[in-house]
Amino acid sequence: MSLTAPRTAAGRPSNRGLRLLCHQIRYEQLSFWRNPQSAFFTFVFPVVVMTIFGGLFGDIGKSEFYYGRSALQYYVSTIAAVSVLGSCYSQLAIVLATRRQSGILKRVRATPLSASAYFVGLLAHCILVSVADVLLIAAVGRLYGVPLPAASQWPALAVSVVLGAAAFCTLAVAVASLIRNAEAAPSVVQLVLFPLVFISGTYMPIHSAALNDIAGALPVKPFNDALLRAFTTHHAGLPWQDYGVLLLWGAAGAAVAVRRFRWAPRAE
């Protein structure tokens, strides 16, 4: 069943598909906020990291080590990026694996909600959480004297967050399709994410040209770079090369997800 709305007797398209989609977004938001522990760590962990970094690196001004930025300008961008990764990749992959094993996905598939509406609802939910996370981290950085993005960069920041969130959501669905059971989900998710985060310069700039070339072809570094540019430059425009890499990985994740994703629990 597609998201194309059925037509009424008068020939006008009904809004049933849109209503189902809005209902799914609302359901995901309510489920998220009614799990205080999950919501707490989603928003508090990046704030704690930024607070620690503020104490450790707050006195370090602009330097070549941080590509001409101050330490906290650099870390506001990269911690914002890793918070989006947590919301759109780590949590989503684990949630899907858990829902599949518990039979929730199988029951969802038997409802009038289409597969496309279900996943678009998840995507919209993850984008909303990501936007809140990025704004919160920017506010914490402001407390340590890090300026907010220039007015000319807010459109680029918005595009970067939405595109990054979408790419990592499709990758989460792809990884979830390869996870055999919910117990293995955290290990599989971190096995993929942990090395990527470090070689992409999230916690420390990488000055190895060879390593940067490798990381630049993977999805995390281009996302870091897109946010770093949006947070710290005043020139209008979009980082099309970074967006191209994110789009390619998003398309690859979507292709794997379409081919491999299963709604029913896997046989052990």
XYZ file of N, CA and C in Angstrom:
804
model
N 0.848 -1.185 0.000
C 0.000 0.000 0.000
C 0.884 1.235 0.000
N 0.643 2.135 -0.915
C 1.496 3.318 -1.036
C 0.880 4.480 -0.282
N 1.639 5.572 -0.247
C 1.154 6.769 0.411
C 0.182 7.555 -0.463
N -0.038 7.115 -1.715
C -0.963 7.824 -2.595
C -2.361 7.754 -2.012
N -2.960 8.890 -1.784
C -4.258 8.918 -1.120
C -5.349 8.447 -2.061
N -6.310 7.605 -1.583
C -7.425 7.182 -2.416
C -8.339 8.351 -2.732
N -9.091 8.218 -3.845
C -9.989 9.301 -4.246
C -11.393 9.049 -3.707
N -12.059 10.117 -3.356
C -13.431 10.039 -2.887
C -14.367 9.930 -4.081
N -15.669 9.762 -3.784
C -16.659 9.627 -4.857
C -16.717 10.884 -5.706
N -16.414 12.013 -5.117
C -16.460 13.265 -5.872
C -15.213 13.482 -6.717
N -14.253 12.533 -6.639
C -13.061 12.649 -7.460
C -11.920 13.387 -6.786
N -12.128 13.858 -5.548
C -11.071 14.570 -4.838
C -10.243 13.584 -4.029
N -8.906 13.759 -3.993
C -8.080 12.860 -3.219
C -8.370 13.009 -1.733
N -8.556 11.897 -1.039
C -8.779 11.948 0.402
C -7.447 12.170 1.100
N -7.507 12.529 2.364
C -6.279 12.798 3.122
C -5.972 11.663 4.084
N -6.431 10.444 3.762
C -6.228 9.329 4.676
C -4.741 9.031 4.878
N -3.985 9.011 3.756
C -2.557 8.734 3.862
C -1.845 9.759 4.719
N -2.194 11.040 4.551
C -1.568 12.089 5.342
C -1.940 11.963 6.811
N -3.200 11.621 7.076
C -3.627 11.458 8.464
C -2.904 10.293 9.129
N -2.713 9.203 8.395
C -1.978 8.067 8.942
C -0.527 8.439 9.227
N 0.054 9.210 8.314
C 1.438 9.630 8.514
C 1.556 10.522 9.746
N 0.670 11.495 9.885
C 0.694 12.378 11.056
C 0.481 11.587 12.341
N -0.409 10.593 12.273
C -0.644 9.742 13.440
C 0.623 8.978 13.812
N 1.348 8.494 12.812
C 2.569 7.733 13.086
C 3.650 8.629 13.699
N 3.780 9.850 13.180
C 4.753 10.782 13.759
C 4.403 11.075 15.214
N 3.134 11.304 15.459
C 2.693 11.588 16.829
C 2.950 10.382 17.732
N 2.690 9.183 17.222
C 2.935 7.965 18.012
C 4.413 7.845 18.371
N 5.300 8.076 17.403
C 6.729 7.958 17.675
C 7.176 9.003 18.692
N 6.648 10.215 18.569
C 7.006 11.251 19.535
C 6.519 10.896 20.943
N 5.287 10.423 21.054
C 4.758 10.048 22.370
C 5.544 8.886 22.964
N 5.873 7.898 22.130
C 6.653 6.754 22.614
C 8.015 7.203 23.124
N 8.611 8.149 22.418
C 9.932 8.638 22.809
C 9.863 9.383 24.144
N 8.927 10.313 24.268
C 8.872 11.140 25.465
C 8.307 10.391 26.658
N 7.598 9.293 26.415
C 7.096 8.494 27.538
C 8.121 7.487 28.040
N 9.303 7.499 27.429
C 10.431 6.702 27.924
C 11.467 7.696 28.452
N 11.293 8.161 29.692
C 12.152 9.246 30.197
C 13.637 8.915 30.161
N 13.982 7.650 30.401
C 15.401 7.299 30.420
C 16.029 7.496 29.046
N 15.322 7.044 28.000
C 15.840 7.211 26.645
C 15.934 8.690 26.277
N 14.870 9.432 26.554
C 14.871 10.862 26.234
C 15.953 11.591 27.024
N 16.129 11.214 28.281
C 17.122 11.859 29.137
C 18.517 11.713 28.557
N 18.900 10.490 28.192
C 20.254 10.270 27.700
C 20.436 10.815 26.278
N 19.367 10.854 25.501
C 19.471 11.425 24.158
C 19.891 12.879 24.215
N 19.353 13.622 25.172
C 19.644 15.050 25.249
C 20.712 15.399 26.282
N 20.783 14.642 27.356
C 21.712 14.999 28.423
C 23.142 14.572 28.103
N 23.321 13.413 27.457
C 24.684 12.940 27.191
C 25.492 13.935 26.363
N 24.958 14.453 25.232
C 25.747 15.449 24.481
C 26.025 16.719 25.293
N 25.065 17.112 26.150
C 25.277 18.295 26.981
C 26.402 18.050 27.980
N 26.421 16.855 28.576
C 27.496 16.514 29.513
C 28.852 16.537 28.805
N 28.901 15.962 27.596
C 30.153 15.964 26.834
C 30.599 17.389 26.542
N 29.664 18.235 26.114
C 30.022 19.623 25.807
C 30.467 20.371 27.059
N 29.859 20.076 28.196
C 30.253 20.713 29.445
C 31.675 20.314 29.828
N 31.975 19.019 29.678
C 33.335 18.541 29.972
C 34.336 19.185 29.022
N 34.007 19.210 27.736
C 34.907 19.811 26.763
C 35.075 21.314 27.012
N 33.997 21.959 27.470
C 34.091 23.370 27.793
C 35.100 23.634 28.902
N 35.094 22.742 29.916
C 36.065 22.874 30.989
C 37.481 22.556 30.552
N 37.620 21.574 29.643
C 38.954 21.146 29.210
C 39.562 22.065 28.154
N 38.740 22.523 27.216
C 39.275 23.220 26.047
C 38.794 24.662 25.913
N 38.102 25.159 26.934
C 37.516 26.496 26.825
C 38.522 27.603 26.616
N 39.766 27.400 27.061
C 40.781 28.449 26.943
C 41.614 28.345 25.668
N 41.338 27.359 24.847
C 42.131 27.175 23.622
C 41.493 27.980 22.495
N 42.210 28.973 22.028
C 41.695 29.826 20.957
C 41.884 29.199 19.590
N 41.748 30.029 18.568
C 41.872 29.536 17.199
C 43.291 29.039 16.948
N 43.377 27.896 16.290
C 44.694 27.321 16.001
C 44.604 26.469 14.743
N 45.749 26.217 14.143
C 45.801 25.375 12.951
C 45.380 23.943 13.263
N 45.611 23.516 14.501
C 45.220 22.155 14.884
C 43.727 21.948 14.685
N 42.933 22.987 14.957
C 41.476 22.917 14.782
C 41.040 23.613 13.494
N 41.908 23.610 12.499
C 41.594 24.148 11.171
C 41.218 25.625 11.216
N 41.918 26.376 12.062
C 41.669 27.802 12.150
C 40.495 28.181 13.022
N 39.885 27.234 13.695
C 38.801 27.505 14.633
C 39.306 27.343 16.064
N 38.512 27.813 17.008
C 38.820 27.513 18.399
C 38.408 26.068 18.680
N 38.911 25.529 19.788
C 38.600 24.143 20.131
C 37.094 23.939 20.291
N 36.428 24.862 20.979
C 34.998 24.676 21.228
C 34.157 24.922 19.985
N 34.603 25.790 19.077
C 33.908 25.901 17.792
C 33.924 24.560 17.067
N 35.063 23.920 17.115
C 35.200 22.615 16.461
C 34.300 21.586 17.133
N 34.320 21.537 18.473
C 33.597 20.479 19.173
C 32.086 20.696 19.215
N 31.638 21.942 19.176
C 30.193 22.159 19.063
C 29.663 21.487 17.796
N 30.409 21.608 16.711
C 29.982 21.017 15.440
C 30.031 19.496 15.477
N 31.138 18.939 15.969
C 31.281 17.484 15.921
C 30.389 16.780 16.946
N 30.186 17.393 18.113
C 29.287 16.786 19.097
C 27.840 16.892 18.620
N 27.514 17.981 17.931
C 26.180 18.070 17.314
C 25.994 16.945 16.301
N 27.044 16.679 15.521
C 26.966 15.599 14.530
C 26.789 14.235 15.201
N 27.534 13.981 16.265
C 27.438 12.671 16.910
C 26.102 12.510 17.627
N 25.486 13.606 18.045
C 24.156 13.503 18.650
C 23.112 13.094 17.604
N 23.265 13.604 16.381
C 22.371 13.184 15.292
C 22.603 11.710 14.969
N 23.856 11.289 14.974
C 24.169 9.875 14.765
C 23.487 9.006 15.814
N 23.529 9.448 17.058
C 22.905 8.669 18.118
C 21.409 8.536 17.933
N 20.750 9.631 17.543
C 19.295 9.618 17.389
C 18.849 8.870 16.136
N 19.571 9.080 15.040
C 19.103 8.589 13.747
C 19.710 7.252 13.337
N 20.842 6.909 13.897
C 21.472 5.635 13.541
C 21.407 4.636 14.698
N 22.072 4.938 15.789
C 22.196 3.964 16.885
C 20.834 3.585 17.456
N 20.094 4.582 17.910
C 18.813 4.292 18.552
C 17.821 3.659 17.583
N 17.784 4.171 16.363
C 16.794 3.655 15.413
C 17.073 2.200 15.053
N 18.330 1.852 14.808
C 18.655 0.470 14.470
C 18.287 -0.478 15.610
N 18.576 -0.071 16.850
C 18.260 -0.910 18.001
C 16.747 -1.019 18.193
N 16.050 0.108 18.030
C 14.584 0.099 18.180
C 13.938 -0.825 17.150
N 14.385 -0.765 15.899
C 13.790 -1.613 14.866
C 14.068 -3.092 15.129
N 15.295 -3.415 15.559
C 15.614 -4.808 15.865
C 14.767 -5.316 17.031
N 14.565 -4.468 18.024
C 13.762 -4.853 19.192
C 12.298 -5.009 18.816
N 11.772 -4.076 18.042
C 10.366 -4.159 17.629
C 10.119 -5.374 16.754
N 11.076 -5.720 15.907
C 10.899 -6.892 15.059
C 10.865 -8.163 15.901
N 11.804 -8.275 16.838
C 11.860 -9.499 17.643
C 10.642 -9.638 18.553
N 10.117 -8.524 19.045
C 8.950 -8.581 19.932
C 7.636 -8.745 19.176
N 7.685 -8.693 17.845
C 6.484 -8.873 17.041
C 5.733 -7.598 16.733
N 6.244 -6.456 17.200
C 5.543 -5.194 16.961
C 5.508 -4.866 15.469
N 6.620 -5.054 14.777
C 6.650 -4.738 13.344
C 5.683 -5.610 12.556
N 5.578 -6.870 12.934
C 4.655 -7.777 12.237
C 3.214 -7.313 12.412
N 2.894 -6.842 13.601
C 1.539 -6.337 13.837
C 1.300 -5.036 13.094
N 2.331 -4.168 13.032
C 2.196 -2.910 12.290
C 1.919 -3.188 10.815
N 2.580 -4.217 10.280
C 2.417 -4.545 8.858
C 0.999 -4.991 8.536
N 0.290 -5.467 9.556
C -1.087 -5.939 9.336
C -2.110 -4.816 9.472
N -1.669 -3.598 9.776
C -2.577 -2.464 9.920
C -2.691 -1.712 8.598
N -3.618 -0.753 8.491
C -3.724 0.043 7.256
C -2.516 0.940 6.999
N -1.631 1.085 7.988
C -0.462 1.944 7.803
C 0.483 1.317 6.777
N 0.826 2.083 5.756
C 1.712 1.562 4.723
C 3.155 1.557 5.207
N 3.991 0.748 4.550
C 5.407 0.691 4.906
C 6.054 2.056 4.732
N 5.712 2.751 3.642
C 6.321 4.060 3.401
C 5.924 5.051 4.484
N 4.649 5.037 4.908
C 4.209 5.948 5.964
C 4.904 5.626 7.280
N 5.116 4.351 7.547
C 5.782 3.960 8.787
C 7.206 4.519 8.829
N 7.944 4.336 7.746
C 9.345 4.765 7.751
C 9.480 6.287 7.606
N 8.583 6.917 6.869
C 8.608 8.381 6.810
C 8.285 8.967 8.183
N 7.365 8.316 8.905
C 7.059 8.750 10.263
C 8.265 8.633 11.178
N 8.994 7.518 11.066
C 10.221 7.355 11.847
C 11.250 8.431 11.485
N 11.388 8.690 10.181
C 12.336 9.695 9.723
C 11.981 11.071 10.273
N 10.705 11.441 10.182
C 10.278 12.750 10.682
C 10.534 12.864 12.183
N 10.250 11.792 12.917
C 10.512 11.790 14.361
C 12.003 11.997 14.637
N 12.854 11.267 13.924
C 14.305 11.382 14.141
C 14.815 12.775 13.784
N 14.268 13.381 12.741
C 14.671 14.741 12.369
C 14.288 15.731 13.464
N 13.089 15.588 14.016
C 12.658 16.484 15.089
C 13.580 16.370 16.300
N 13.924 15.136 16.676
C 14.824 14.928 17.810
C 16.208 15.503 17.500
N 16.675 15.308 16.267
C 17.997 15.798 15.868
C 18.058 17.320 15.909
N 17.024 17.970 15.421
C 16.990 19.435 15.432
C 17.049 19.945 16.869
N 16.267 19.323 17.751
C 16.295 19.734 19.160
C 17.676 19.529 19.762
N 18.320 18.412 19.435
C 19.661 18.122 19.947
C 20.670 19.161 19.478
N 20.654 19.475 18.188
C 21.621 20.426 17.627
C 21.419 21.811 18.235
N 20.184 22.233 18.384
C 19.916 23.547 18.985
C 20.363 23.580 20.442
N 20.149 22.486 21.152
C 20.561 22.426 22.553
C 22.076 22.522 22.682
N 22.793 21.809 21.826
C 24.259 21.846 21.878
C 24.773 23.227 21.490
N 24.140 23.854 20.501
C 24.529 25.213 20.127
C 24.320 26.176 21.301
N 23.237 25.972 22.059
C 22.969 26.826 23.214
C 24.015 26.615 24.306
N 24.406 25.355 24.529
C 25.444 25.082 25.525
C 26.764 25.716 25.086
N 27.096 25.581 23.797
C 28.302 26.215 23.294
C 28.271 27.720 23.480
N 27.086 28.311 23.312
C 26.966 29.767 23.488
C 27.304 30.174 24.916
N 26.979 29.329 25.894
C 27.315 29.618 27.285
C 28.826 29.696 27.491
N 29.578 29.003 26.635
C 31.039 29.030 26.725
C 31.656 30.020 25.742
N 30.821 30.878 25.175
C 31.331 31.922 24.306
C 31.435 31.560 22.837
N 30.920 30.401 22.452
C 30.953 30.012 21.043
C 29.808 30.723 20.319
N 30.090 31.509 19.290
C 29.014 32.232 18.605
C 28.076 31.285 17.872
N 26.830 31.707 17.757
C 25.857 30.946 16.975
C 26.201 31.072 15.493
N 25.687 30.151 14.665
C 25.951 30.273 13.228
C 25.488 31.619 12.680
N 26.221 32.112 11.687
C 25.828 33.366 11.036
C 24.464 33.195 10.363
N 23.747 34.291 10.227
C 22.413 34.236 9.621
C 22.453 33.602 8.237
N 23.528 33.863 7.487
C 23.644 33.313 6.135
C 23.831 31.802 6.131
N 24.192 31.234 7.295
C 24.470 29.801 7.362
C 23.321 28.981 7.938
N 22.262 29.614 8.423
C 21.151 28.832 8.978
C 20.488 27.933 7.936
N 20.286 28.394 6.684
C 19.741 27.455 5.687
C 20.650 26.251 5.455
N 21.972 26.488 5.388
C 22.903 25.375 5.195
C 22.881 24.434 6.394
N 22.768 25.003 7.602
C 22.696 24.162 8.801
C 21.447 23.296 8.768
N 20.317 23.882 8.386
C 19.070 23.124 8.325
C 19.159 22.002 7.297
N 19.681 22.318 6.107
C 19.810 21.287 5.067
C 20.758 20.181 5.529
N 21.859 20.563 6.168
C 22.846 19.577 6.619
C 22.243 18.631 7.643
N 21.497 19.180 8.606
C 20.896 18.335 9.646
C 19.860 17.391 9.044
N 18.995 17.915 8.190
C 17.943 17.071 7.603
C 18.539 15.996 6.698
N 19.490 16.376 5.854
C 20.092 15.409 4.948
C 20.896 14.362 5.722
N 21.674 14.814 6.714
C 22.427 13.862 7.533
C 21.506 12.917 8.271
N 20.434 13.447 8.863
C 19.482 12.605 9.587
C 18.851 11.573 8.656
N 18.479 11.999 7.459
C 17.871 11.064 6.501
C 18.850 9.972 6.092
N 20.097 10.352 5.817
C 21.093 9.361 5.402
C 21.342 8.343 6.505
N 21.492 8.812 7.740
C 21.778 7.888 8.832
C 20.560 7.057 9.213
N 19.365 7.578 8.978
C 18.167 6.765 9.204
C 18.109 5.595 8.219
N 18.402 5.855 6.948
C 18.380 4.751 5.979
C 19.469 3.730 6.294
N 20.625 4.206 6.755
C 21.683 3.281 7.142
C 21.278 2.474 8.370
N 20.534 3.100 9.285
C 20.048 2.373 10.464
C 19.102 1.249 10.065
N 18.202 1.537 9.120
C 17.274 0.495 8.658
C 18.047 -0.624 7.964
N 19.068 -0.255 7.190
C 19.890 -1.266 6.518
C 20.607 -2.150 7.528
N 21.217 -1.542 8.545
C 21.918 -2.322 9.564
C 20.928 -3.165 10.354
N 19.759 -2.608 10.678
C 18.744 -3.374 11.409
C 18.303 -4.600 10.622
N 18.314 -4.485 9.290
C 17.907 -5.635 8.473
C 18.920 -6.765 8.533
N 20.147 -6.475 8.967
C 21.192 -7.493 9.057
C 21.345 -8.064 10.458
N 20.686 -7.440 11.447
C 20.793 -7.892 12.838
C 19.834 -9.057 13.059
N 20.336 -10.134 13.608
C 19.514 -11.341 13.756
C 18.618 -11.307 14.993
N 19.054 -10.648 16.062
C 18.219 -10.584 17.262
C 18.519 -9.305 18.024
N 17.577 -8.921 18.895
C 17.690 -7.650 19.603
C 18.891 -7.611 20.537
N 19.261 -8.768 21.095
C 20.390 -8.801 22.026
C 21.700 -8.411 21.335
N 21.808 -8.738 20.060
C 23.040 -8.433 19.325
C 23.054 -7.011 18.785
N 21.916 -6.315 18.811
C 21.802 -5.012 18.158
C 22.809 -3.983 18.665
N 22.932 -3.762 19.988
C 23.896 -2.741 20.428
C 25.322 -3.032 19.981
N 25.726 -4.297 20.025
C 27.095 -4.649 19.636
C 27.327 -4.401 18.153
N 26.362 -4.804 17.328
C 26.511 -4.620 15.880
C 26.541 -3.130 15.539
N 25.648 -2.369 16.156
C 25.576 -0.925 15.885
C 26.892 -0.246 16.252
N 27.415 -0.536 17.422
C 28.654 0.103 17.860
C 29.870 -0.385 17.075
N 29.842 -1.638 16.648
C 30.947 -2.154 15.844
C 31.121 -1.336 14.571
N 30.009 -0.918 13.987
C 30.061 -0.102 12.772
C 30.389 1.350 13.106
N 29.768 1.881 14.157
C 29.858 3.312 14.441
C 31.164 3.718 15.110
N 31.642 2.934 16.071
C 32.766 3.339 16.909
C 34.008 3.711 16.098
N 34.491 2.863 15.186
C 35.680 3.268 14.429
C 35.429 4.454 13.507
N 34.219 4.537 12.937
C 33.914 5.649 12.039
C 33.995 6.993 12.758
N 33.463 7.039 13.974
C 33.459 8.285 14.736
C 34.880 8.769 14.986
N 35.785 7.846 15.305
C 37.138 8.257 15.654
C 37.964 8.631 14.425
N 37.873 7.861 13.346
C 38.688 8.214 12.180
C 38.134 9.424 11.451
N 36.903 9.833 11.797
C 36.295 10.996 11.145
C 36.556 12.288 11.894
N 37.336 12.228 12.983
C 37.728 13.433 13.686
C 36.689 13.992 14.629
N 35.782 13.161 15.114
C 34.745 13.666 16.010
C 35.328 14.168 17.321
N 36.253 13.438 17.890
C 36.803 13.809 19.194
C 38.211 14.407 19.111
N 38.818 14.331 17.957
C 40.141 14.916 17.764
C 40.381 15.097 16.275
N 40.818 16.276 15.844
C 41.087 16.472 14.412
C 42.107 15.463 13.899
N 41.870 14.955 12.701
C 42.771 14.003 12.061
C 43.562 14.747 10.995
N 44.882 14.721 11.103
C 45.719 15.460 10.163
C 46.479 14.547 9.202
N 46.096 13.284 9.184
C 46.679 12.357 8.221
C 45.908 12.472 6.904
N 46.598 12.830 5.837
C 45.928 13.004 4.548
C 45.292 11.708 4.069
N 46.009 10.595 4.234
C 45.483 9.305 3.777
C 44.226 8.929 4.551
N 44.260 9.103 5.875
C 43.101 8.755 6.700
C 41.923 9.672 6.409
N 42.220 10.944 6.155
C 41.143 11.879 5.817
C 40.500 11.532 4.477
N 41.302 11.050 3.528
C 40.744 10.636 2.239
C 39.803 9.442 2.412
N 40.210 8.503 3.259
C 39.361 7.333 3.513
C 38.087 7.761 4.234
N 38.244 8.547 5.302
C 37.081 8.978 6.075
C 36.156 9.861 5.244
N 36.733 10.629 4.293
C 35.912 11.502 3.468
C 34.976 10.758 2.543
N 35.307 9.494 2.250
C 34.425 8.679 1.408
C 33.361 7.957 2.223
N 33.440 8.042 3.540
C 32.475 7.428 4.449
C 31.522 8.513 4.950
N 30.402 8.163 5.565
C 29.373 9.183 5.805
C 29.605 10.122 6.979
N 30.406 9.734 7.988
C 30.478 10.551 9.196
C 31.288 11.824 8.982
N 32.457 11.730 8.370
C 33.296 12.924 8.190
C 32.622 13.989 7.328
N 31.998 13.632 6.200
C 31.302 14.679 5.437
C 30.220 15.387 6.249
N 29.554 14.637 7.119
C 28.540 15.264 7.966
C 29.195 16.188 8.981
N 30.288 15.725 9.603
C 31.055 16.604 10.505
C 31.470 17.889 9.785
N 32.016 17.736 8.582
C 32.517 18.889 7.838
C 31.398 19.848 7.451
N 30.235 19.294 7.070
C 29.106 20.152 6.693
C 28.631 20.982 7.886
N 28.552 20.358 9.068
C 28.132 21.104 10.254
C 29.209 22.099 10.684
N 30.480 21.693 10.586
C 31.567 22.603 10.955
C 31.534 23.855 10.079
N 31.298 23.656 8.798
C 31.225 24.807 7.891
C 30.029 25.695 8.245
N 28.879 25.063 8.536
C 27.679 25.843 8.847
C 27.829 26.624 10.151
N 28.512 26.052 11.115
C 28.661 26.697 12.414
C 29.728 27.774 12.430
N 30.713 27.705 11.542
C 31.898 28.555 11.732
C 32.266 29.446 10.549
N 31.500 29.441 9.483
C 31.809 30.343 8.371
C 30.671 31.335 8.156
N 30.942 32.376 7.383
C 29.943 33.408 7.102
C 29.570 33.450 5.621
N 30.127 32.549 4.847
C 29.871 32.572 3.411
C 28.635 31.732 3.083
N 27.709 32.325 2.370
C 26.521 31.596 1.947
C 26.918 30.507 0.957
N 26.085 29.510 0.839
C 26.362 28.397 -0.065
C 26.290 27.075 0.665
N 26.273 26.023 -0.104
C 26.119 24.686 0.458
C 27.328 23.821 0.105
N 27.757 22.950 1.013
C 28.896 22.051 0.732
C 28.445 20.855 -0.104
N 28.368 21.053 -1.399
C 27.769 20.047 -2.279
C 28.539 18.729 -2.281
N 29.838 18.783 -2.134
C 30.610 17.536 -2.129
C 30.248 16.681 -0.916
N 30.149 17.302 0.246
C 29.743 16.567 1.449
C 28.323 16.024 1.292
N 27.444 16.831 0.723
C 26.070 16.381 0.519
C 26.011 15.207 -0.458
N 26.869 15.245 -1.468
C 26.889 14.148 -2.429
C 27.251 12.821 -1.781
N 28.246 12.848 -0.879
C 28.633 11.621 -0.176
C 27.488 11.127 0.696
N 26.833 12.045 1.420
C 25.709 11.653 2.265
C 24.564 11.077 1.435
N 24.302 11.682 0.278
C 23.230 11.178 -0.589
C 23.556 9.769 -1.100
N 24.807 9.544 -1.468
C 25.200 8.217 -1.953
C 25.047 7.161 -0.863
N 25.476 7.480 0.350
C 25.333 6.517 1.446
C 23.867 6.324 1.816
N 23.096 7.405 1.755
C 21.670 7.257 2.014
C 20.997 6.359 0.991
N 21.365 6.534 -0.279
C 20.804 5.687 -1.335
C 21.238 4.236 -1.158
N 22.511 4.019 -0.779
C 22.997 2.659 -0.561
C 22.261 2.007 0.603
N 22.061 2.771 1.691
C 21.320 2.235 2.827
C 19.892 1.893 2.451
N 19.259 2.760 1.658
C 17.888 2.501 1.233
C 17.800 1.254 0.364
N 18.793 1.070 -0.515
C 18.785 -0.112 -1.386
C 18.909 -1.394 -0.578
N 19.800 -1.403 0.402
C 19.947 -2.592 1.255
C 18.678 -2.823 2.071
N 18.116 -1.734 2.612
C 16.911 -1.860 3.427
C 15.742 -2.429 2.620
N 15.552 -1.926 1.410
C 14.444 -2.412 0.572
C 14.611 -3.898 0.258
N 15.836 -4.307 0.037
C 16.087 -5.701 -0.344
C 16.069 -6.658 0.848
N 16.591 -6.202 1.994
C 16.832 -7.128 3.088
C 15.897 -6.987 4.294
N 15.203 -5.843 4.432
C 14.437 -5.630 5.663
C 13.261 -6.593 5.752
N 13.095 -7.157 6.938
C 11.996 -8.089 7.218
C 11.193 -7.590 8.403
N 9.880 -7.784 8.319
C 8.987 -7.318 9.375
C 8.808 -8.372 10.469
N 8.943 -9.625 10.100
C 8.727 -10.710 11.066
C 10.046 -11.084 11.728
N 10.010 -11.623 12.953
C 11.244 -12.052 13.626
C 11.965 -13.130 12.811
N 13.270 -13.118 12.860
C 14.052 -14.133 12.178
C 14.014 -15.453 12.939
N 14.016 -16.530 12.215
C 14.074 -17.849 12.846
C 15.488 -18.079 13.377
N 15.580 -18.545 14.612
C 16.891 -18.806 15.208
C 17.438 -20.155 14.746
